[in-house]
JSON list of C-alpha atoms in Angstrom, two decimals:
[
{"chain": "A", "resi": 157, "resn": "MET", "atom": "CA", "xyz": [0.05, 0.03, -0.03]},
{"chain": "A", "resi": 158, "resn": "VAL", "atom": "CA", "xyz": [3.02, 2.48, -0.80]},
{"chain": "A", "resi": 159, "resn": "PHE", "atom": "CA", "xyz": [1.11, 3.77, -4.08]},
{"chain": "A", "resi": 160, "resn": "THR", "atom": "CA", "xyz": [-1.54, 5.61, -1.50]},
{"chain": "A", "resi": 161, "resn": "SER", "atom": "CA", "xyz": [1.30, 7.86, 0.02]},
{"chain": "A", "resi": 162, "resn": "HIS", "atom": "CA", "xyz": [2.79, 8.35, -3.54]},
{"chain": "A", "resi": 163, "resn": "LEU", "atom": "CA", "xyz": [-0.53, 9.14, -5.08]},
{"chain": "A", "resi": 164, "resn": "GLU", "atom": "CA", "xyz": [-1.44, 11.96, -2.12]},
{"chain": "A", "resi": 165, "resn": "PRO", "atom": "CA", "xyz": [0.84, 14.82, -3.64]},
{"chain": "A", "resi": 166, "resn": "GLN", "atom": "CA", "xyz": [-0.77, 13.80, -7.13]},
{"chain": "A", "resi": 167, "resn": "GLU", "atom": "CA", "xyz": [-3.89, 14.13, -6.16]},
{"chain": "A", "resi": 168, "resn": "GLU", "atom": "CA", "xyz": [-3.24, 17.73, -4.89]},
{"chain": "A", "resi": 169, "resn": "ARG", "atom": "CA", "xyz": [-1.88, 18.41, -8.25]},
{"chain": "A", "resi": 170, "resn": "MET", "atom": "CA", "xyz": [-4.83, 17.12, -9.79]},
{"chain": "A", "resi": 171, "resn": "GLN", "atom": "CA", "xyz": [-7.36, 19.43, -7.74]},
{"chain": "A", "resi": 172, "resn": "GLN", "atom": "CA", "xyz": [-5.10, 22.18, -8.57]},
{"chain": "A", "resi": 173, "resn": "TRP", "atom": "CA", "xyz": [-5.25, 21.27, -11.89]},
{"chain": "A", "resi": 174, "resn": "GLY", "atom": "CA", "xyz": [-9.13, 20.99, -11.75]},
{"chain": "A", "resi": 175, "resn": "ALA", "atom": "CA", "xyz": [-9.62, 24.39, -10.35]},
{"chain": "A", "resi": 176, "resn": "CYS", "atom": "CA", "xyz": [-7.48, 26.04, -13.21]},
{"chain": "A", "resi": 177, "resn": "LEU", "atom": "CA", "xyz": [-9.47, 24.06, -15.47]},
{"chain": "A", "resi": 178, "resn": "ALA", "atom": "CA", "xyz": [-12.64, 25.18, -14.28]},
{"chain": "A", "resi": 179, "resn": "SER", "atom": "CA", "xyz": [-11.88, 28.86, -14.43]},
{"chain": "A", "resi": 180, "resn": "ALA", "atom": "CA", "xyz": [-10.56, 28.55, -18.09]},
{"chain": "A", "resi": 181, "resn": "SER", "atom": "CA", "xyz": [-13.58, 26.80, -19.29]},
{"chain": "A", "resi": 182, "resn": "ARG", "atom": "CA", "xyz": [-15.48, 29.54, -17.13]},
{"chain": "A", "resi": 183, "resn": "ARG", "atom": "CA", "xyz": [-13.71, 32.14, -19.10]},
{"chain": "A", "resi": 184, "resn": "LEU", "atom": "CA", "xyz": [-14.54, 30.38, -22.68]}
]
């Protein structure tokens, strides 16, 4: 179960990307 600790930081990045994409799609 070492993947969980490895995916934690990635999840945070994905959340940030999601927010960026949401704001970008709103502008479009």
